[in-house]
């Protein structure tokens, strides 16, 4: 089918900021620091870095290469290189993007609401009761739909006028806010104990399988891998764009934001002695414990809290944009117009997400299935495809970059290391996800 000529990014910086925007999101600003504190502090940070470099980065580079080469969305990119038998994988990607956005929109809806409330009246004293009130039910549905409307508004603008323009404005804003907050957090009394808790080093923790799974899962989720988001963004690059350096910069920026977010969060919690409130629920902690801290801090807390949630909102928005673009670009490849695809599919995502907006238990299960299973499955398939099945990935990668000296290292990681690690992760994630799914219906 003949469609309009493919859009392209206006500049390399625009692409980079959009890709970093996809990576940096709800996953970085809380999940990472929480996992680090729970799983061995600095030792976990090192393991996470190893996972990022040895497992996630090779897959990121593979996704960028496939997207750039195919000049098509994820539904068609693998078919372009590998033939029709890879088509189901494209559907897995689009399905995962659809599912993730449908509950990500709910959490982002809470974030939008907290940001607005910080402006209107500050943070409530009883943060837990407030969260219980707003996290599920018709109000949560409304904020979820509001957030998705914002997301769809940007995606409808297209690559250059929508996504690139938003990323170029929003991402530097996020970096600036976060850096400012980290400097502020260093000055609060008790900051030292907060850092110590965050980065206390316990290498003993690293020996457990769950820690390995957490580190790998987090690396994938955080870099938006395993569902074609990076592939989609790369499909709007010109064929001769460079890739390996870009992949490294995206991964490093994502890590830097996650790490700095931890430097913001823990001093604030320790300054107020709230660390024991960091309970089992990661999502709840972000929306209960931190607002509690902001409420106790008075006027300064309101300003700091507003900035924190604004940064979180920016992160969520630029990630949600990439999730919607995966679905929309696939429809455009099949002949839909961008406005129709954005409205129709954005609307469908909104409706699906209502289930998560009405019940946080449903949201948790969706997160587990999508994040821990579908993304890892997608990453595994990409590694197997590029590692074993694709014809001459070296030539494809070299387009734009010139000769790639460490090609064998990359291919070797994709062939052996990535599949081995991801298979172990899946073996422990699938039973856990099935169990939560069953619990939901009991
Ligand atoms: N990377 C995002 C985060 O850390 O919040 C989440 C995400 C976005 C996952 C896009 C997957 C994706 F395709």
Tab-separated table of C-alpha atoms and ligand atoms in Angstrom:
chain	number	residue	atom	x	y	z
A	1	UNK	CA	0.000	0.000	0.000
A	2	UNK	CA	1.343	3.429	-0.860
A	3	UNK	CA	1.214	5.836	2.050
A	4	UNK	CA	2.525	9.340	2.641
A	5	UNK	CA	6.343	9.604	2.745
A	6	UNK	CA	7.739	8.676	6.134
A	7	UNK	CA	8.316	11.472	8.589
A	8	UNK	CA	11.806	12.029	9.997
A	9	UNK	CA	13.292	13.688	13.063
A	10	UNK	CA	14.374	17.275	12.497
A	11	UNK	CA	17.701	16.848	14.279
A	12	UNK	CA	19.896	14.323	16.035
A	13	UNK	CA	19.323	16.123	19.337
A	14	UNK	CA	15.590	15.914	18.791
A	15	UNK	CA	15.768	12.163	18.327
A	16	UNK	CA	18.067	11.746	21.325
A	17	UNK	CA	15.858	13.762	23.645
A	18	UNK	CA	12.774	11.881	22.485
A	19	UNK	CA	14.469	8.518	23.046
A	20	UNK	CA	15.781	9.582	26.449
A	21	UNK	CA	12.282	10.877	27.152
A	22	UNK	CA	10.883	7.450	26.402
A	23	UNK	CA	13.392	5.813	28.722
A	24	UNK	CA	13.134	8.272	31.595
A	25	UNK	CA	9.787	7.905	33.299
A	26	UNK	CA	7.945	6.528	36.273
A	27	UNK	CA	10.413	3.647	36.232
A	28	UNK	CA	13.401	5.847	37.014
A	29	UNK	CA	12.085	8.242	39.524
A	30	UNK	CA	11.024	5.832	42.133
A	31	UNK	CA	11.241	2.191	41.160
A	32	UNK	CA	14.987	2.259	40.707
A	33	UNK	CA	15.923	3.896	43.979
A	34	UNK	CA	13.496	1.737	45.890
A	35	UNK	CA	14.920	-1.437	44.353
A	36	UNK	CA	18.449	-0.299	45.074
A	37	UNK	CA	17.711	0.374	48.725
A	38	UNK	CA	15.983	-2.985	49.122
A	39	UNK	CA	18.447	-5.089	47.216
A	40	UNK	CA	21.896	-4.220	48.388
A	41	UNK	CA	22.382	-0.502	47.747
A	42	UNK	CA	25.538	0.298	45.840
A	43	UNK	CA	26.012	-3.389	45.099
A	44	UNK	CA	22.625	-3.395	43.338
A	45	UNK	CA	23.567	-0.250	41.451
A	46	UNK	CA	26.642	-2.058	40.159
A	47	UNK	CA	24.625	-5.136	39.200
A	48	UNK	CA	22.098	-2.900	37.471
A	49	UNK	CA	24.890	-1.222	35.540
A	50	UNK	CA	26.241	-4.624	34.522
A	51	UNK	CA	22.751	-5.672	33.376
A	52	UNK	CA	22.352	-2.450	31.458
A	53	UNK	CA	25.710	-2.806	29.732
A	54	UNK	CA	25.673	-6.555	29.116
A	55	UNK	CA	22.010	-7.293	28.483
A	56	UNK	CA	19.931	-4.162	27.880
A	57	UNK	CA	22.390	-2.160	25.789
A	58	UNK	CA	22.863	-4.885	23.156
A	59	UNK	CA	19.090	-5.166	22.799
A	60	UNK	CA	18.734	-1.382	22.620
A	61	UNK	CA	21.251	-1.265	19.789
A	62	UNK	CA	19.449	-4.138	18.045
A	63	UNK	CA	16.106	-2.326	18.284
A	64	UNK	CA	17.576	0.916	16.963
A	65	UNK	CA	19.203	-0.917	14.069
A	66	UNK	CA	16.010	-2.766	13.118
A	67	UNK	CA	13.878	0.365	13.214
A	68	UNK	CA	16.302	2.528	11.276
A	69	UNK	CA	16.828	-0.172	8.670
A	70	UNK	CA	13.184	-1.053	8.142
A	71	UNK	CA	11.882	2.536	8.179
A	72	UNK	CA	8.679	1.004	9.473
A	73	UNK	CA	6.927	0.554	12.786
A	74	UNK	CA	7.420	-2.566	14.917
A	75	UNK	CA	4.594	-4.482	13.271
A	76	UNK	CA	6.494	-4.551	10.003
A	77	UNK	CA	10.135	-4.045	10.997
A	78	UNK	CA	10.893	-7.687	11.743
A	79	UNK	CA	8.914	-8.898	8.762
A	80	UNK	CA	11.009	-6.538	6.641
A	81	UNK	CA	14.182	-8.320	7.722
A	82	UNK	CA	13.030	-11.800	8.585
A	83	UNK	CA	9.871	-12.574	6.625
A	84	UNK	CA	6.291	-13.297	7.566
A	85	UNK	CA	7.041	-15.792	10.306
A	86	UNK	CA	8.174	-12.923	12.534
A	87	UNK	CA	4.853	-11.172	12.222
A	88	UNK	CA	3.467	-12.495	15.533
A	89	UNK	CA	6.338	-10.784	17.314
A	90	UNK	CA	5.196	-7.462	15.873
A	91	UNK	CA	1.771	-8.067	17.343
A	92	UNK	CA	3.327	-8.922	20.681
A	93	UNK	CA	5.096	-5.541	20.636
A	94	UNK	CA	1.993	-3.585	19.738
A	95	UNK	CA	-0.082	-5.515	22.258
A	96	UNK	CA	2.472	-4.865	25.016
A	97	UNK	CA	2.568	-1.164	24.199
A	98	UNK	CA	-1.203	-0.982	24.276
A	99	UNK	CA	-1.402	-2.815	27.599
A	100	UNK	CA	1.399	-0.881	29.294
A	101	UNK	CA	-0.005	2.479	28.266
A	102	UNK	CA	-3.446	1.537	29.538
A	103	UNK	CA	-2.214	1.243	33.145
A	104	UNK	CA	0.734	3.643	32.863
A	105	UNK	CA	-1.905	6.257	32.052
A	106	UNK	CA	-3.600	5.587	35.372
A	107	UNK	CA	-0.418	6.150	37.400
A	108	UNK	CA	0.371	9.178	35.285
A	109	UNK	CA	-3.172	10.396	35.974
A	110	UNK	CA	-2.430	10.299	39.720
A	111	UNK	CA	0.778	12.224	39.004
A	112	UNK	CA	-1.121	14.841	37.037
A	113	UNK	CA	-3.560	15.198	39.885
A	114	UNK	CA	-0.842	15.536	42.531
A	115	UNK	CA	0.862	18.202	40.439
A	116	UNK	CA	-2.389	20.119	40.106
A	117	UNK	CA	-3.159	19.730	43.809
A	118	UNK	CA	0.279	21.006	44.765
A	119	UNK	CA	-0.606	24.181	42.892
A	120	UNK	CA	-4.154	24.418	44.261
A	121	UNK	CA	-3.698	23.611	47.925
A	122	UNK	CA	-0.520	21.714	48.705
A	123	UNK	CA	-0.200	18.193	50.054
A	124	UNK	CA	-2.732	16.666	52.454
A	125	UNK	CA	-1.586	15.758	55.947
A	126	UNK	CA	-3.028	12.264	55.724
A	127	UNK	CA	-1.362	11.147	52.536
A	128	UNK	CA	-2.408	7.513	52.845
A	129	UNK	CA	-6.107	8.347	53.176
A	130	UNK	CA	-5.842	10.780	50.290
A	131	UNK	CA	-4.202	8.200	48.080
A	132	UNK	CA	-6.838	5.611	48.973
A	133	UNK	CA	-9.464	8.124	47.941
A	134	UNK	CA	-8.061	9.150	44.583
A	135	UNK	CA	-6.213	6.057	43.333
A	136	UNK	CA	-9.228	4.060	42.187
A	137	UNK	CA	-12.757	4.858	41.075
A	138	UNK	CA	-14.450	7.291	38.711
A	139	UNK	CA	-12.093	10.160	39.636
A	140	UNK	CA	-9.071	8.046	38.812
A	141	UNK	CA	-10.715	7.214	35.476
A	142	UNK	CA	-11.186	10.898	34.745
A	143	UNK	CA	-7.542	11.841	35.471
A	144	UNK	CA	-6.345	8.826	33.496
A	145	UNK	CA	-8.382	9.935	30.493
A	146	UNK	CA	-7.198	13.518	30.955
A	147	UNK	CA	-3.582	12.417	30.894
A	148	UNK	CA	-4.158	10.288	27.800
A	149	UNK	CA	-5.797	13.221	26.052
A	150	UNK	CA	-2.640	15.236	26.714
A	151	UNK	CA	-0.515	12.381	25.363
A	152	UNK	CA	-2.695	11.967	22.280
A	153	UNK	CA	-2.586	15.718	21.648
A	154	UNK	CA	1.192	15.552	21.316
A	155	UNK	CA	1.265	12.333	19.282
A	156	UNK	CA	-1.335	13.749	16.896
A	157	UNK	CA	1.128	16.537	16.086
A	158	UNK	CA	3.407	13.986	14.430
A	159	UNK	CA	7.113	13.349	14.803
A	160	UNK	CA	8.653	16.785	14.352
A	161	UNK	CA	5.834	19.082	15.336
A	162	UNK	CA	4.508	16.893	18.148
A	163	UNK	CA	6.914	14.457	19.753
A	164	UNK	CA	10.209	16.164	18.939
A	165	UNK	CA	9.039	19.605	19.897
A	166	UNK	CA	7.624	18.400	23.203
A	167	UNK	CA	10.779	16.411	24.039
A	168	UNK	CA	13.117	19.276	23.251
A	169	UNK	CA	11.257	21.527	25.675
A	170	UNK	CA	10.336	19.042	28.370
A	171	UNK	CA	13.454	16.938	28.817
A	172	UNK	CA	15.882	19.776	29.630
A	173	UNK	CA	13.230	21.011	32.066
A	174	UNK	CA	13.188	17.615	33.760
A	175	UNK	CA	16.991	17.504	34.018
A	176	UNK	CA	17.096	20.993	35.488
A	177	UNK	CA	14.392	20.312	38.065
A	178	UNK	CA	15.956	17.065	39.159
A	179	UNK	CA	19.429	18.552	39.471
A	180	UNK	CA	18.014	21.423	41.519
A	181	UNK	CA	16.146	19.029	43.783
A	182	UNK	CA	19.258	16.917	44.319
A	183	UNK	CA	21.190	19.999	45.416
A	184	UNK	CA	18.364	20.992	47.743
A	185	UNK	CA	18.101	17.484	49.189
A	186	UNK	CA	21.799	17.533	50.038
A	187	UNK	CA	21.163	20.455	52.370
A	188	UNK	CA	18.376	18.940	54.469
A	189	UNK	CA	19.385	17.663	57.886
A	190	UNK	CA	19.705	13.904	57.863
A	191	UNK	CA	20.690	13.799	54.206
A	192	UNK	CA	23.749	11.743	55.106
A	193	UNK	CA	21.707	8.948	56.662
A	194	UNK	CA	19.474	8.962	53.600
A	195	UNK	CA	22.431	8.491	51.291
A	196	UNK	CA	23.834	5.816	53.569
A	197	UNK	CA	20.564	3.866	53.436
A	198	UNK	CA	20.336	4.219	49.661
A	199	UNK	CA	23.899	3.178	48.991
A	200	UNK	CA	24.792	0.930	51.898
A	201	UNK	CA	26.706	-1.832	50.185
A	202	UNK	CA	25.653	-5.396	50.703
A	203	UNK	CA	27.178	-7.761	48.198
A	204	UNK	CA	25.470	-10.696	49.917
A	205	UNK	CA	22.128	-9.598	48.444
A	206	UNK	CA	23.410	-10.038	44.918
A	207	UNK	CA	23.486	-13.786	45.163
A	208	UNK	CA	19.737	-14.167	45.081
A	209	UNK	CA	17.816	-14.913	41.947
A	210	UNK	CA	15.114	-12.368	42.679
A	211	UNK	CA	17.695	-9.591	42.803
A	212	UNK	CA	19.028	-10.679	39.429
A	213	UNK	CA	15.469	-10.707	38.089
A	214	UNK	CA	14.739	-7.285	39.527
A	215	UNK	CA	17.889	-5.792	38.061
A	216	UNK	CA	17.279	-7.250	34.601
A	217	UNK	CA	13.566	-6.409	34.605
A	218	UNK	CA	14.263	-2.882	35.735
A	219	UNK	CA	16.941	-2.396	33.076
A	220	UNK	CA	14.450	-3.455	30.386
A	221	UNK	CA	11.508	-1.465	31.638
A	222	UNK	CA	13.616	1.592	32.254
A	223	UNK	CA	15.148	1.604	28.790
A	224	UNK	CA	11.733	0.992	27.165
A	225	UNK	CA	12.978	-2.243	25.640
A	226	UNK	CA	11.234	-5.363	24.439
A	227	UNK	CA	8.170	-3.802	22.857
A	228	UNK	CA	9.456	-1.866	19.920
A	229	UNK	CA	9.378	1.650	21.403
A	230	UNK	CA	13.009	2.348	20.568
A	231	UNK	CA	12.509	0.543	17.254
A	232	UNK	CA	9.639	2.850	16.436
A	233	UNK	CA	11.593	6.006	17.266
A	234	UNK	CA	14.578	4.756	15.245
A	235	UNK	CA	12.308	4.143	12.271
A	236	UNK	CA	12.034	7.925	11.944
A	237	UNK	CA	15.814	8.292	11.668
A	238	UNK	CA	17.383	8.569	8.268
A	239	UNK	CA	18.972	5.381	7.011
A	240	UNK	CA	22.480	6.735	7.469
A	241	UNK	CA	22.136	7.934	11.072
A	242	UNK	CA	24.799	6.767	13.494
A	243	UNK	CA	23.660	4.364	16.215
A	244	UNK	CA	26.177	2.875	18.665
A	245	UNK	CA	27.098	6.163	20.334
A	246	UNK	CA	23.438	7.074	20.562
A	247	UNK	CA	22.618	3.830	22.323
A	248	UNK	CA	25.325	4.432	24.905
A	249	UNK	CA	24.229	8.011	25.541
A	250	UNK	CA	20.573	6.965	25.932
A	251	UNK	CA	21.492	4.231	28.420
A	252	UNK	CA	23.818	6.487	30.413
A	253	UNK	CA	21.280	9.314	30.604
A	254	UNK	CA	18.599	6.925	31.758
A	255	UNK	CA	20.877	5.601	34.469
A	256	UNK	CA	21.931	9.079	35.530
A	257	UNK	CA	18.320	10.186	36.013
A	258	UNK	CA	17.492	7.071	38.024
A	259	UNK	CA	20.561	7.492	40.199
A	260	UNK	CA	19.981	11.182	40.841
A	261	UNK	CA	16.319	10.553	41.643
A	262	UNK	CA	17.515	8.308	44.469
A	263	UNK	CA	19.710	11.149	45.712
A	264	UNK	CA	16.554	13.270	45.923
A	265	UNK	CA	14.181	10.763	47.446
A	266	UNK	CA	16.162	9.249	50.319
A	267	UNK	CA	17.451	12.390	52.029
A	268	UNK	CA	13.878	13.741	52.055
A	269	UNK	CA	12.475	10.588	53.601
A	270	UNK	CA	15.219	10.342	56.198
A	271	UNK	CA	15.058	13.972	57.115
A	272	UNK	CA	11.563	13.262	58.395
A	273	UNK	CA	12.116	9.770	59.688
A	274	UNK	CA	9.683	8.285	57.210
A	275	UNK	CA	11.935	5.549	55.943
A	276	UNK	CA	10.001	2.797	57.702
A	277	UNK	CA	6.930	3.809	55.702
A	278	UNK	CA	8.566	2.653	52.516
A	279	UNK	CA	6.404	-0.434	52.454
A	280	UNK	CA	6.087	-3.304	50.076
A	281	UNK	CA	4.139	-1.342	47.486
A	282	UNK	CA	6.438	0.648	45.244
A	283	UNK	CA	3.640	2.570	43.612
A	284	UNK	CA	1.944	3.406	46.878
A	285	UNK	CA	5.174	4.577	48.432
A	286	UNK	CA	5.713	7.083	45.679
A	287	UNK	CA	2.253	8.536	46.141
A	288	UNK	CA	2.017	8.211	49.924
A	289	UNK	CA	5.384	8.443	51.633
A	290	UNK	CA	6.830	11.277	49.586
A	291	UNK	CA	3.709	13.474	49.730
A	292	UNK	CA	3.672	12.817	53.455
A	293	UNK	CA	7.206	14.183	53.623
A	294	UNK	CA	6.234	17.208	51.537
A	295	UNK	CA	3.237	17.905	53.779
A	296	UNK	CA	5.445	17.856	56.878
A	297	UNK	CA	7.926	20.238	55.313
A	298	UNK	CA	5.458	23.114	55.183
A	299	UNK	CA	5.780	25.805	52.523
A	300	UNK	CA	9.140	24.553	51.301
A	301	UNK	CA	7.626	21.091	50.999
A	302	UNK	CA	4.868	22.398	48.783
A	303	UNK	CA	7.361	23.978	46.381
A	304	UNK	CA	9.703	20.999	46.429
A	305	UNK	CA	6.771	18.603	46.052
A	306	UNK	CA	5.356	20.564	43.151
A	307	UNK	CA	8.712	20.436	41.385
A	308	UNK	CA	9.093	16.736	42.100
A	309	UNK	CA	5.681	15.795	40.749
A	310	UNK	CA	6.080	18.137	37.792
A	311	UNK	CA	9.313	16.334	36.903
A	312	UNK	CA	7.601	12.998	37.365
A	313	UNK	CA	4.758	14.154	35.137
A	314	UNK	CA	7.187	15.188	32.420
A	315	UNK	CA	8.886	11.806	32.629
A	316	UNK	CA	5.570	9.989	32.464
A	317	UNK	CA	4.345	12.091	29.560
A	318	UNK	CA	7.390	11.625	27.352
A	319	UNK	CA	7.288	7.869	28.062
A	320	UNK	CA	3.567	7.622	27.376
A	321	UNK	CA	4.079	9.421	24.077
A	322	UNK	CA	6.471	6.691	22.963
A	323	UNK	CA	4.073	3.967	24.066
A	324	UNK	CA	1.232	5.479	22.064
A	325	UNK	CA	3.499	6.075	19.080
A	326	UNK	CA	4.282	2.337	18.913
A	327	UNK	CA	0.609	1.593	18.421
A	328	UNK	CA	-0.128	4.607	16.227
A	329	UNK	CA	2.848	4.176	13.902
A	330	UNK	CA	1.873	0.563	13.297
A	331	UNK	CA	-1.606	1.671	12.270
A	332	UNK	CA	-0.144	4.387	10.040
A	333	UNK	CA	2.006	1.748	8.333
A	334	UNK	CA	-1.211	-0.075	7.568
A	335	UNK	CA	-2.689	2.959	5.880
A	336	UNK	CA	-4.469	4.808	8.693
A	337	UNK	CA	-4.110	8.568	8.919
A	338	UNK	CA	-2.307	9.877	12.011
A	339	UNK	CA	-5.284	11.766	13.478
A	340	UNK	CA	-7.622	8.793	13.097
A	341	UNK	CA	-5.044	6.367	14.507
A	342	UNK	CA	-4.266	8.626	17.466
A	343	UNK	CA	-7.862	9.269	18.368
A	344	UNK	CA	-9.126	5.755	17.751
A	345	UNK	CA	-6.295	3.839	19.376
A	346	UNK	CA	-5.733	6.385	22.139
A	347	UNK	CA	-9.425	6.052	22.924
A	348	UNK	CA	-9.183	2.272	22.976
A	349	UNK	CA	-6.218	2.456	25.355
A	350	UNK	CA	-8.221	4.786	27.573
A	351	UNK	CA	-11.140	2.372	27.724
A	352	UNK	CA	-8.903	-0.605	28.475
A	353	UNK	CA	-7.225	1.329	31.261
A	354	UNK	CA	-10.537	1.880	33.036
A	355	UNK	CA	-10.162	-1.577	34.587
A	356	UNK	CA	-6.859	-0.476	36.150
A	357	UNK	CA	-8.300	2.874	37.194
A	358	UNK	CA	-11.108	1.172	39.066
A	359	UNK	CA	-8.956	-1.322	40.929
A	360	UNK	CA	-5.273	-0.972	41.821
A	361	UNK	CA	-4.990	-4.765	42.163
A	362	UNK	CA	-5.806	-5.058	38.454
A	363	UNK	CA	-3.211	-2.393	37.754
A	364	UNK	CA	-0.579	-4.347	39.674
A	365	UNK	CA	-1.269	-7.526	37.747
A	366	UNK	CA	-1.183	-5.710	34.412
A	367	UNK	CA	2.180	-4.248	35.396
A	368	UNK	CA	3.526	-7.617	36.332
A	369	UNK	CA	2.384	-9.299	33.139
A	370	UNK	CA	3.497	-6.522	30.833
A	371	UNK	CA	6.676	-5.422	32.589
A	372	UNK	CA	8.069	-8.676	33.859
A	373	UNK	CA	6.843	-11.058	31.184
A	374	UNK	CA	5.954	-9.397	27.860
A	375	UNK	CA	8.930	-7.023	27.745
A	376	UNK	CA	11.362	-9.772	28.663
A	377	UNK	CA	9.789	-12.107	26.116
A	378	UNK	CA	10.065	-9.381	23.476
A	379	UNK	CA	13.698	-8.714	24.382
A	380	UNK	CA	14.488	-12.405	24.192
A	381	UNK	CA	12.906	-12.656	20.752
A	382	UNK	CA	14.837	-9.629	19.488
A	383	UNK	CA	18.108	-11.089	20.767
A	384	UNK	CA	17.395	-14.436	19.093
A	385	UNK	CA	16.361	-12.741	15.871
A	386	UNK	CA	19.410	-10.534	15.527
A	387	UNK	CA	21.784	-13.040	17.128
A	388	UNK	CA	20.810	-16.115	15.167
A	389	UNK	CA	18.325	-15.496	12.392
A	390	UNK	CA	18.928	-12.157	10.720
A	391	UNK	CA	21.134	-12.116	7.657
A	392	UNK	CA	24.218	-9.922	8.027
A	393	UNK	CA	23.371	-7.639	10.943
A	394	UNK	CA	26.959	-6.388	10.781
A	395	UNK	CA	26.360	-4.684	7.447
A	396	UNK	CA	23.064	-3.277	8.656
A	397	UNK	CA	24.610	-1.897	11.825
A	398	UNK	CA	27.559	-0.445	9.953
A	399	UNK	CA	25.295	1.700	7.783
A	400	UNK	CA	25.979	5.171	9.088
A	401	UNK	CA	28.452	4.131	11.770
A	402	UNK	CA	31.166	2.922	9.446
A	403	UNK	CA	33.088	-0.127	10.524
A	404	UNK	CA	32.040	-1.448	13.902
A	405	UNK	CA	35.005	-2.881	15.742
A	406	UNK	CA	33.245	-4.655	18.559
A	407	UNK	CA	30.642	-6.328	16.386
A	408	UNK	CA	31.588	-9.778	17.653
A	409	UNK	CA	31.153	-8.735	21.230
A	410	UNK	CA	27.679	-7.382	20.457
A	411	UNK	CA	26.635	-10.442	18.472
A	412	UNK	CA	28.068	-12.725	21.110
A	413	UNK	CA	26.100	-11.001	23.841
A	414	UNK	CA	22.915	-11.224	21.761
A	415	UNK	CA	23.506	-14.867	20.969
A	416	UNK	CA	24.453	-16.236	24.363
A	417	UNK	CA	24.411	-13.863	27.294
A	418	UNK	CA	21.122	-12.032	26.677
A	419	UNK	CA	19.062	-15.180	25.974
A	420	UNK	CA	20.546	-16.995	28.977
A	421	UNK	CA	19.857	-14.163	31.401
A	422	UNK	CA	16.397	-13.431	30.036
A	423	UNK	CA	15.431	-17.109	30.099
A	424	UNK	CA	16.317	-17.258	33.796
A	425	UNK	CA	14.348	-14.088	34.428
A	426	UNK	CA	11.314	-15.436	32.549
A	427	UNK	CA	11.428	-18.729	34.398
A	428	UNK	CA	10.900	-16.894	37.649
A	429	UNK	CA	8.630	-14.113	36.306
A	430	UNK	CA	6.025	-16.263	34.530
A	431	UNK	CA	4.947	-18.340	37.550
A	432	UNK	CA	4.837	-15.196	39.681
A	433	UNK	CA	2.664	-13.373	37.136
A	434	UNK	CA	0.318	-16.349	36.766
A	435	UNK	CA	-0.038	-16.564	40.486
A	436	UNK	CA	-1.027	-12.899	40.792
A	437	UNK	CA	-3.468	-13.318	37.922
A	438	UNK	CA	-5.091	-16.264	39.666
A	439	UNK	CA	-5.218	-14.351	42.945
A	440	UNK	CA	-7.142	-11.600	41.183
A	441	UNK	CA	-9.957	-13.972	40.307
A	442	UNK	CA	-10.073	-15.758	43.656
B	1	LIG	N1	10.860	3.525	30.297
B	1	LIG	C1	9.654	3.972	30.935
B	1	LIG	C2	9.909	4.235	32.407
B	1	LIG	O1	11.018	3.956	32.893
B	1	LIG	O2	9.019	4.706	33.081
B	1	LIG	C3	8.520	3.027	30.780
B	1	LIG	C4	8.341	2.496	29.394
B	1	LIG	C5	8.131	3.374	28.333
B	1	LIG	C6	8.431	1.151	29.159
B	1	LIG	C7	8.026	2.896	27.043
B	1	LIG	C8	8.328	0.646	27.887
B	1	LIG	C9	8.134	1.535	26.839
B	1	LIG	F1	8.037	1.094	25.645
